[in-house]
């Protein structure tokens, strides 16, 4: 590895083009897969000291599944597919309201779908490139400079890397976006909600195996999934007029204050979080809105560029699709980097706008504003189990995914 590191620190030679990918999450690793396949030399930089994993779920269907297939990931992802599970709506004390069978969700999204833990998708992506690209953990970017022929990044260890392209895939709080495009405050649109998710080390006692329970109340949602040992997780979202204050409190105190009155599975999950909050994801919900995703030889990808938020339920799919389309555009346009980035952005922007709009409209499903909205949502969930209504819902979901 030392010899390889010395090679990539040299100026760009006459061989393969070089891409520096900042961020080893889904978007960054997908970009590394696609760029390596296109014949580029790839260096991946990751701020964290080691690989991170998290226990919350994501879904790949429609274009998301198609992108995973084009990237060659489906054979490795299929054994990790959780499939569809029974959903139980509960009262605040944990008593059951009603059940939505797994078959309802399966019929709505179709056969070409995968339900995965985020960490499993990242592991498959990592395994696809680990032996082929230089991945450096515990490394950040201090500065970015460009000239007509190359872009140079200065790393936290003092190393300087020259490359043909820098891909900023370092999330909603992107350091690359800050260095090249300006401060986060210019692009982050707060939606005044918080989201928390974490794996459960102990299987929830009050939630049957193969079941996900969900409490939907005014301005908040709590879900606990029991999918067996090392496969269980909790998810929370709630409205907050002051996201900065919630972040300052930290995951365990903030989530306990917002959901501590709930019983059974939620209470168990919060106790586990209080005992060990290290693997918890906790952040405000906001979208990134920026006029252009590239500047010279620097391009933003995934949440760093557009962040559709958890309310869209499409972040991983867009990360995969965006990375795949980027590789395709760069290959199609050869040495004309500007044309490649322009065509890539034009092809992807309509989908991003659509998903961001759907997320803003969908906030009420995750955090209903009033008890009346909760009641209406319950009524709809009960109704979709009726054959005629189910067909309408299926067609609506499929239109949204096309």
Coordinates of C-alpha atoms in Angstrom, one line a residue:
X1 CA 0.0 0.0 0.0
X2 CA 2.9 2.4 0.7
X3 CA 4.2 2.1 -2.9
X4 CA 0.7 2.7 -4.2
X5 CA 0.3 5.7 -2.0
X6 CA 3.5 7.2 -3.3
X7 CA 2.2 6.7 -6.8
X8 CA -1.1 8.5 -6.3
X9 CA 0.7 11.4 -4.7
X10 CA 2.7 12.1 -7.8
X11 CA 1.5 14.6 -10.4
X12 CA -0.9 13.3 -13.0
X13 CA 0.8 11.2 -15.6
X14 CA -0.2 10.2 -19.1
X15 CA -2.0 7.1 -18.0
X16 CA -5.5 6.7 -16.5
X17 CA -7.4 9.8 -15.4
X18 CA -7.5 10.3 -11.6
X19 CA -10.5 11.0 -9.4
X20 CA -10.4 11.9 -5.8
X21 CA -13.7 10.9 -4.1
X22 CA -14.3 12.6 -0.7
X23 CA -16.6 10.5 1.4
X24 CA -16.9 6.8 1.8
X25 CA -20.7 6.6 2.2
X26 CA -23.1 5.2 -0.3
X27 CA -22.6 8.0 -2.9
X28 CA -18.8 8.1 -2.5
X29 CA -18.4 4.3 -2.8
X30 CA -20.8 4.1 -5.6
X31 CA -18.8 6.8 -7.5
X32 CA -15.6 4.8 -6.8
X33 CA -17.2 1.7 -8.2
X34 CA -18.4 3.5 -11.3
X35 CA -15.2 5.5 -11.9
X36 CA -13.0 2.4 -11.5
X37 CA -15.1 0.5 -14.0
X38 CA -14.7 3.4 -16.4
X39 CA -10.9 3.0 -16.1
X40 CA -10.1 5.9 -13.8
X41 CA -7.6 5.7 -11.0
X42 CA -9.5 6.4 -7.8
X43 CA -8.6 7.7 -4.3
X44 CA -11.3 7.7 -1.7
X45 CA -10.9 9.9 1.4
X46 CA -13.0 9.4 4.5
X47 CA -13.1 11.5 7.6
X48 CA -14.0 8.7 10.0
X49 CA -11.2 6.6 11.4
X50 CA -12.8 3.3 10.3
X51 CA -15.8 2.1 8.3
X52 CA -19.1 3.0 9.9
X53 CA -22.3 1.1 9.8
X54 CA -25.8 1.9 11.0
X55 CA -28.9 -0.1 11.6
X56 CA -31.6 1.8 9.9
X57 CA -33.4 0.6 6.8
X58 CA -33.6 1.8 3.2
X59 CA -35.4 0.6 0.2
X60 CA -34.3 0.2 -3.4
X61 CA -37.0 -0.1 -6.0
X62 CA -37.8 1.4 -9.3
X63 CA -34.9 3.5 -10.6
X64 CA -32.9 2.7 -7.4
X65 CA -33.1 -1.0 -8.1
X66 CA -32.2 -0.4 -11.7
X67 CA -29.1 1.6 -10.7
X68 CA -28.0 -1.1 -8.3
X69 CA -28.4 -3.6 -11.2
X70 CA -26.3 -1.4 -13.6
X71 CA -23.6 -1.1 -11.0
X72 CA -23.5 -4.9 -10.7
X73 CA -24.5 -4.9 -7.0
X74 CA -27.7 -7.0 -7.1
X75 CA -26.1 -10.4 -6.8
X76 CA -24.3 -9.4 -3.6
X77 CA -27.2 -7.4 -2.2
X78 CA -29.9 -10.1 -2.7
X79 CA -28.7 -12.4 0.2
X80 CA -28.8 -9.3 2.5
X81 CA -32.4 -8.4 1.5
X82 CA -34.7 -8.3 4.5
X83 CA -37.8 -8.5 2.4
X84 CA -41.1 -7.2 3.5
X85 CA -42.3 -7.4 7.0
X86 CA -45.5 -6.9 8.9
X87 CA -46.3 -3.4 10.1
X88 CA -48.3 -2.8 13.3
X89 CA -49.7 0.6 14.1
X90 CA -49.7 1.1 17.9
X91 CA -51.1 3.5 20.5
X92 CA -48.8 5.5 22.8
X93 CA -48.7 2.8 25.4
X94 CA -47.7 0.2 22.8
X95 CA -51.1 -1.5 22.4
X96 CA -52.0 -2.6 18.8
X97 CA -54.3 -0.4 16.7
X98 CA -54.2 -2.5 13.5
X99 CA -51.9 -4.5 11.3
X100 CA -50.7 -3.9 7.7
X101 CA -49.6 -7.3 6.3
X102 CA -46.2 -7.5 4.4
X103 CA -48.1 -8.5 1.3
X104 CA -49.6 -5.0 1.0
X105 CA -46.2 -3.3 0.7
X106 CA -44.9 -6.0 -1.6
X107 CA -47.8 -5.6 -4.0
X108 CA -47.3 -1.8 -4.0
X109 CA -43.6 -1.8 -5.0
X110 CA -43.4 -5.0 -7.1
X111 CA -40.8 -7.8 -7.3
X112 CA -37.8 -5.6 -8.3
X113 CA -37.2 -4.3 -4.8
X114 CA -34.7 -4.6 -2.0
X115 CA -35.0 -3.7 1.7
X116 CA -31.6 -3.3 3.2
X117 CA -29.8 -2.0 6.2
X118 CA -27.7 1.0 5.2
X119 CA -24.5 -0.7 6.5
X120 CA -25.1 -3.7 4.3
X121 CA -25.3 -1.6 1.2
X122 CA -22.2 0.2 2.2
X123 CA -20.4 -3.1 2.8
X124 CA -21.3 -4.4 -0.6
X125 CA -20.0 -1.2 -2.2
X126 CA -16.9 -1.3 -0.1
X127 CA -16.1 -4.9 -1.0
X128 CA -16.6 -4.0 -4.7
X129 CA -13.7 -1.5 -4.7
X130 CA -11.5 -2.3 -1.6
X131 CA -9.0 -4.3 -3.7
X132 CA -8.9 -1.8 -6.6
X133 CA -8.8 1.7 -5.2
X134 CA -6.8 3.6 -2.5
X135 CA -9.2 4.2 0.4
X136 CA -7.8 6.4 3.2
X137 CA -9.6 6.6 6.5
X138 CA -9.1 9.4 9.1
X139 CA -8.3 11.9 6.3
X140 CA -9.9 15.2 5.5
X141 CA -9.4 17.9 2.9
X142 CA -7.9 21.2 4.0
X143 CA -7.9 23.1 0.7
X144 CA -8.8 22.8 -2.9
X145 CA -7.2 24.7 -5.8
X146 CA -7.7 24.4 -9.5
X147 CA -6.0 25.3 -12.7
X148 CA -7.1 24.6 -16.3
X149 CA -5.4 21.2 -16.3
X150 CA -6.0 19.7 -12.9
X151 CA -7.4 20.1 -9.4
X152 CA -5.3 19.8 -6.3
X153 CA -6.4 18.9 -2.8
X154 CA -4.3 19.4 0.4
X155 CA -5.0 16.7 2.9
X156 CA -5.0 16.8 6.7
X157 CA -1.8 14.8 6.8
X158 CA -0.1 17.4 4.6
X159 CA -0.2 15.3 1.4
X160 CA -1.1 17.0 -1.9
X161 CA -3.0 15.1 -4.5
X162 CA -3.5 16.3 -8.1
X163 CA -6.4 14.9 -10.0
X164 CA -8.6 15.3 -13.1
X165 CA -11.7 15.4 -10.9
X166 CA -12.7 15.8 -7.3
X167 CA -16.1 14.3 -6.3
X168 CA -17.5 15.7 -3.1
X169 CA -19.7 12.9 -1.7
X170 CA -19.3 13.9 1.9
X171 CA -22.9 14.3 2.9
X172 CA -25.2 17.2 3.8
X173 CA -22.5 18.9 5.9
X174 CA -20.0 18.7 3.0
X175 CA -16.6 20.1 3.5
X176 CA -15.9 20.1 -0.2
X177 CA -19.1 22.2 -0.8
X178 CA -17.9 24.6 1.8
X179 CA -14.4 25.0 0.4
X180 CA -15.5 25.3 -3.3
X181 CA -19.1 26.6 -3.3
X182 CA -19.4 28.5 0.0
X183 CA -20.8 28.1 3.5
X184 CA -23.6 25.6 4.3
X185 CA -25.9 28.4 5.4
X186 CA -26.3 29.5 1.7
X187 CA -27.6 26.1 0.6
X188 CA -29.2 24.3 3.5
X189 CA -33.0 24.7 3.7
X190 CA -34.1 23.6 7.2
X191 CA -37.4 21.7 7.4
X192 CA -37.7 22.1 11.2
X193 CA -37.7 18.4 11.9
X194 CA -35.3 16.1 13.6
X195 CA -34.5 12.5 12.7
X196 CA -32.8 9.8 14.8
X197 CA -32.0 6.2 14.0
X198 CA -29.9 3.5 15.6
X199 CA -29.4 -0.3 15.8
X200 CA -30.7 -2.3 18.7
X201 CA -28.2 -4.6 20.4
X202 CA -31.0 -6.4 22.2
X203 CA -34.0 -7.7 20.4
X204 CA -37.1 -5.7 21.6
X205 CA -39.1 -7.8 24.0
X206 CA -42.4 -6.2 23.3
X207 CA -42.1 -6.4 19.5
X208 CA -42.7 -9.8 17.8
X209 CA -39.9 -11.0 15.5
X210 CA -40.5 -10.1 11.8
X211 CA -42.6 -7.1 12.9
X212 CA -42.1 -3.4 12.8
X213 CA -44.3 -1.3 15.1
X214 CA -45.0 2.3 14.4
X215 CA -46.5 5.0 16.6
X216 CA -47.9 8.0 14.6
X217 CA -48.8 11.0 16.7
X218 CA -49.1 14.7 16.2
X219 CA -45.8 16.1 15.0
X220 CA -43.9 12.8 15.6
X221 CA -43.3 9.2 14.6
X222 CA -41.5 6.4 16.4
X223 CA -40.8 3.0 14.8
X224 CA -39.2 -0.1 16.3
X225 CA -38.3 -3.1 14.1
X226 CA -37.5 -6.6 15.4
X227 CA -35.8 -8.5 12.7
X228 CA -33.8 -10.7 15.0
X229 CA -30.4 -10.5 16.7
X230 CA -28.2 -7.8 15.2
X231 CA -30.9 -6.9 12.7
X232 CA -33.2 -4.8 14.8
X233 CA -33.4 -1.0 14.8
X234 CA -35.4 2.1 15.9
X235 CA -36.3 5.2 13.9
X236 CA -37.7 8.5 15.2
X237 CA -38.6 11.8 13.7
X238 CA -40.4 14.8 15.2
X239 CA -41.0 18.5 14.5
X240 CA -38.7 21.0 16.2
X241 CA -38.8 24.8 15.9
X242 CA -35.2 25.0 17.0
X243 CA -33.1 22.2 15.4
X244 CA -29.8 23.7 16.6
X245 CA -30.9 23.5 20.2
X246 CA -31.9 19.8 19.7
X247 CA -28.6 19.0 18.2
X248 CA -26.9 20.6 21.2
X249 CA -28.8 18.4 23.6
X250 CA -27.6 15.2 21.8
X251 CA -29.4 12.1 20.6
X252 CA -30.3 10.4 23.8
X253 CA -31.5 13.4 25.8
X254 CA -33.4 14.9 22.8
X255 CA -35.1 11.7 21.7
X256 CA -36.0 10.8 25.3
X257 CA -37.6 14.2 25.9
X258 CA -39.6 13.9 22.6
X259 CA -40.7 10.2 23.0
X260 CA -40.2 9.3 26.7
X261 CA -43.9 9.1 27.3
X262 CA -44.3 6.2 24.9
X263 CA -44.4 2.6 26.1
X264 CA -43.2 -0.9 25.3
X265 CA -40.9 -1.2 22.3
X266 CA -40.1 2.5 22.1
X267 CA -39.3 2.6 25.8
X268 CA -37.0 -0.4 25.4
X269 CA -35.3 1.3 22.4
X270 CA -34.7 4.6 24.3
X271 CA -33.2 2.7 27.3
X272 CA -30.7 1.0 24.9
X273 CA -29.9 4.4 23.4
X274 CA -29.2 6.0 26.8
X275 CA -26.9 3.1 27.7
X276 CA -24.9 3.4 24.5
X277 CA -25.5 6.3 22.0
X278 CA -22.3 5.8 20.0
X279 CA -24.0 4.2 16.9
X280 CA -26.9 6.6 16.8
X281 CA -27.6 8.9 13.8
X282 CA -29.2 12.1 14.9
X283 CA -29.5 15.3 12.8
X284 CA -31.9 18.0 11.7
X285 CA -33.8 17.4 8.4
X286 CA -32.8 19.8 5.7
X287 CA -32.5 19.9 1.9
X288 CA -29.6 21.2 -0.1
X289 CA -30.7 23.6 -2.8
X290 CA -27.8 24.8 -5.0
X291 CA -27.9 26.2 -8.5
X292 CA -25.1 24.2 -9.9
X293 CA -23.5 20.9 -8.7
X294 CA -20.1 21.5 -10.3
X295 CA -17.4 24.1 -10.4
X296 CA -14.5 23.5 -12.8
X297 CA -13.1 20.1 -11.9
X298 CA -15.1 19.7 -8.7
X299 CA -18.5 18.1 -8.6
X300 CA -20.9 17.4 -5.8
X301 CA -22.8 14.1 -5.5
X302 CA -25.5 12.6 -3.2
X303 CA -26.6 14.5 -0.1
X304 CA -23.7 17.0 -0.6
X305 CA -25.5 18.2 -3.8
X306 CA -29.2 17.7 -3.2
X307 CA -30.2 15.9 0.0
X308 CA -33.8 15.0 -0.6
X309 CA -34.1 13.9 3.1
X310 CA -35.5 10.9 4.8
X311 CA -39.0 12.2 4.0
X312 CA -38.5 11.4 0.3
X313 CA -37.3 7.8 1.1
X314 CA -35.1 8.0 -2.0
X315 CA -31.6 9.1 -0.9
X316 CA -29.8 5.9 -1.5
X317 CA -31.4 5.3 -4.8
X318 CA -30.5 8.8 -6.0
X319 CA -26.9 8.3 -4.8
X320 CA -26.5 5.1 -6.8
X321 CA -28.3 6.5 -9.8
X322 CA -26.3 9.8 -9.7
X323 CA -23.0 8.0 -9.4
X324 CA -23.8 5.6 -12.3
X325 CA -25.0 8.5 -14.6
X326 CA -21.9 10.5 -13.7
X327 CA -19.6 7.7 -14.9
X328 CA -21.7 7.3 -18.1
X329 CA -21.5 11.0 -18.9
X330 CA -17.8 11.2 -18.3
X331 CA -17.2 8.2 -20.6
X332 CA -19.5 9.6 -23.3
X333 CA -17.8 13.0 -23.4
X334 CA -14.2 11.9 -23.2
X335 CA -11.9 14.8 -22.4
X336 CA -14.7 17.4 -22.4
X337 CA -15.3 17.6 -18.7
X338 CA -17.5 20.6 -18.8
X339 CA -19.9 19.0 -21.3
X340 CA -19.9 15.7 -19.3
X341 CA -20.9 17.5 -16.1
X342 CA -23.4 19.7 -17.8
X343 CA -25.2 16.7 -19.4
X344 CA -25.1 14.7 -16.2
X345 CA -26.7 17.5 -14.2
X346 CA -29.4 18.2 -16.9
X347 CA -30.3 14.5 -16.9
X348 CA -30.6 14.2 -13.1
X349 CA -32.0 17.6 -12.0
X350 CA -35.6 16.9 -12.9
X351 CA -35.6 13.7 -10.7
X352 CA -34.0 15.6 -7.8
X353 CA -36.5 18.4 -8.0
X354 CA -39.4 15.8 -8.0
X355 CA -38.0 14.0 -5.0
X356 CA -37.4 17.1 -3.0
X357 CA -40.9 18.3 -3.7
X358 CA -42.4 14.9 -2.7
X359 CA -40.4 15.1 0.5
X360 CA -41.8 18.5 1.5
X361 CA -45.3 17.2 0.7
X362 CA -44.6 14.0 2.7
X363 CA -43.7 15.6 6.0
X364 CA -47.2 15.2 7.2
X365 CA -47.0 11.4 6.7
X366 CA -44.0 11.3 9.1
X367 CA -45.1 14.0 11.5
X368 CA -48.8 14.6 11.2
X369 CA -49.6 18.2 12.3
X370 CA -52.8 17.4 14.2
X371 CA -54.8 14.5 15.7
X372 CA -57.2 14.9 12.8
X373 CA -54.3 14.2 10.4
X374 CA -53.3 11.1 12.4
X375 CA -56.9 9.8 12.2
X376 CA -57.0 10.4 8.5
X377 CA -53.6 8.6 8.0
X378 CA -54.9 5.6 10.0
X379 CA -58.0 5.5 7.9
X380 CA -56.0 5.5 4.7
X381 CA -53.7 2.7 6.0
X382 CA -56.7 0.6 6.9
X383 CA -58.3 1.3 3.5
X384 CA -55.3 0.2 1.4
X385 CA -55.9 -3.3 2.5
X386 CA -59.2 -3.3 0.5
X387 CA -58.6 -4.8 -3.0
X388 CA -60.0 -1.8 -4.9
X389 CA -58.2 0.8 -2.9
X390 CA -55.0 -1.3 -2.9
X391 CA -54.9 -1.2 -6.7
X392 CA -55.1 2.6 -6.7
X393 CA -52.3 2.9 -4.2
X394 CA -50.1 0.6 -6.2
X395 CA -50.6 2.6 -9.4
X396 CA -49.9 5.8 -7.5
X397 CA -46.6 4.5 -6.1
X398 CA -45.5 3.2 -9.4
X399 CA -46.2 6.5 -11.1
X400 CA -44.0 8.2 -8.4
X401 CA -41.2 5.9 -9.2
X402 CA -41.2 6.4 -12.9

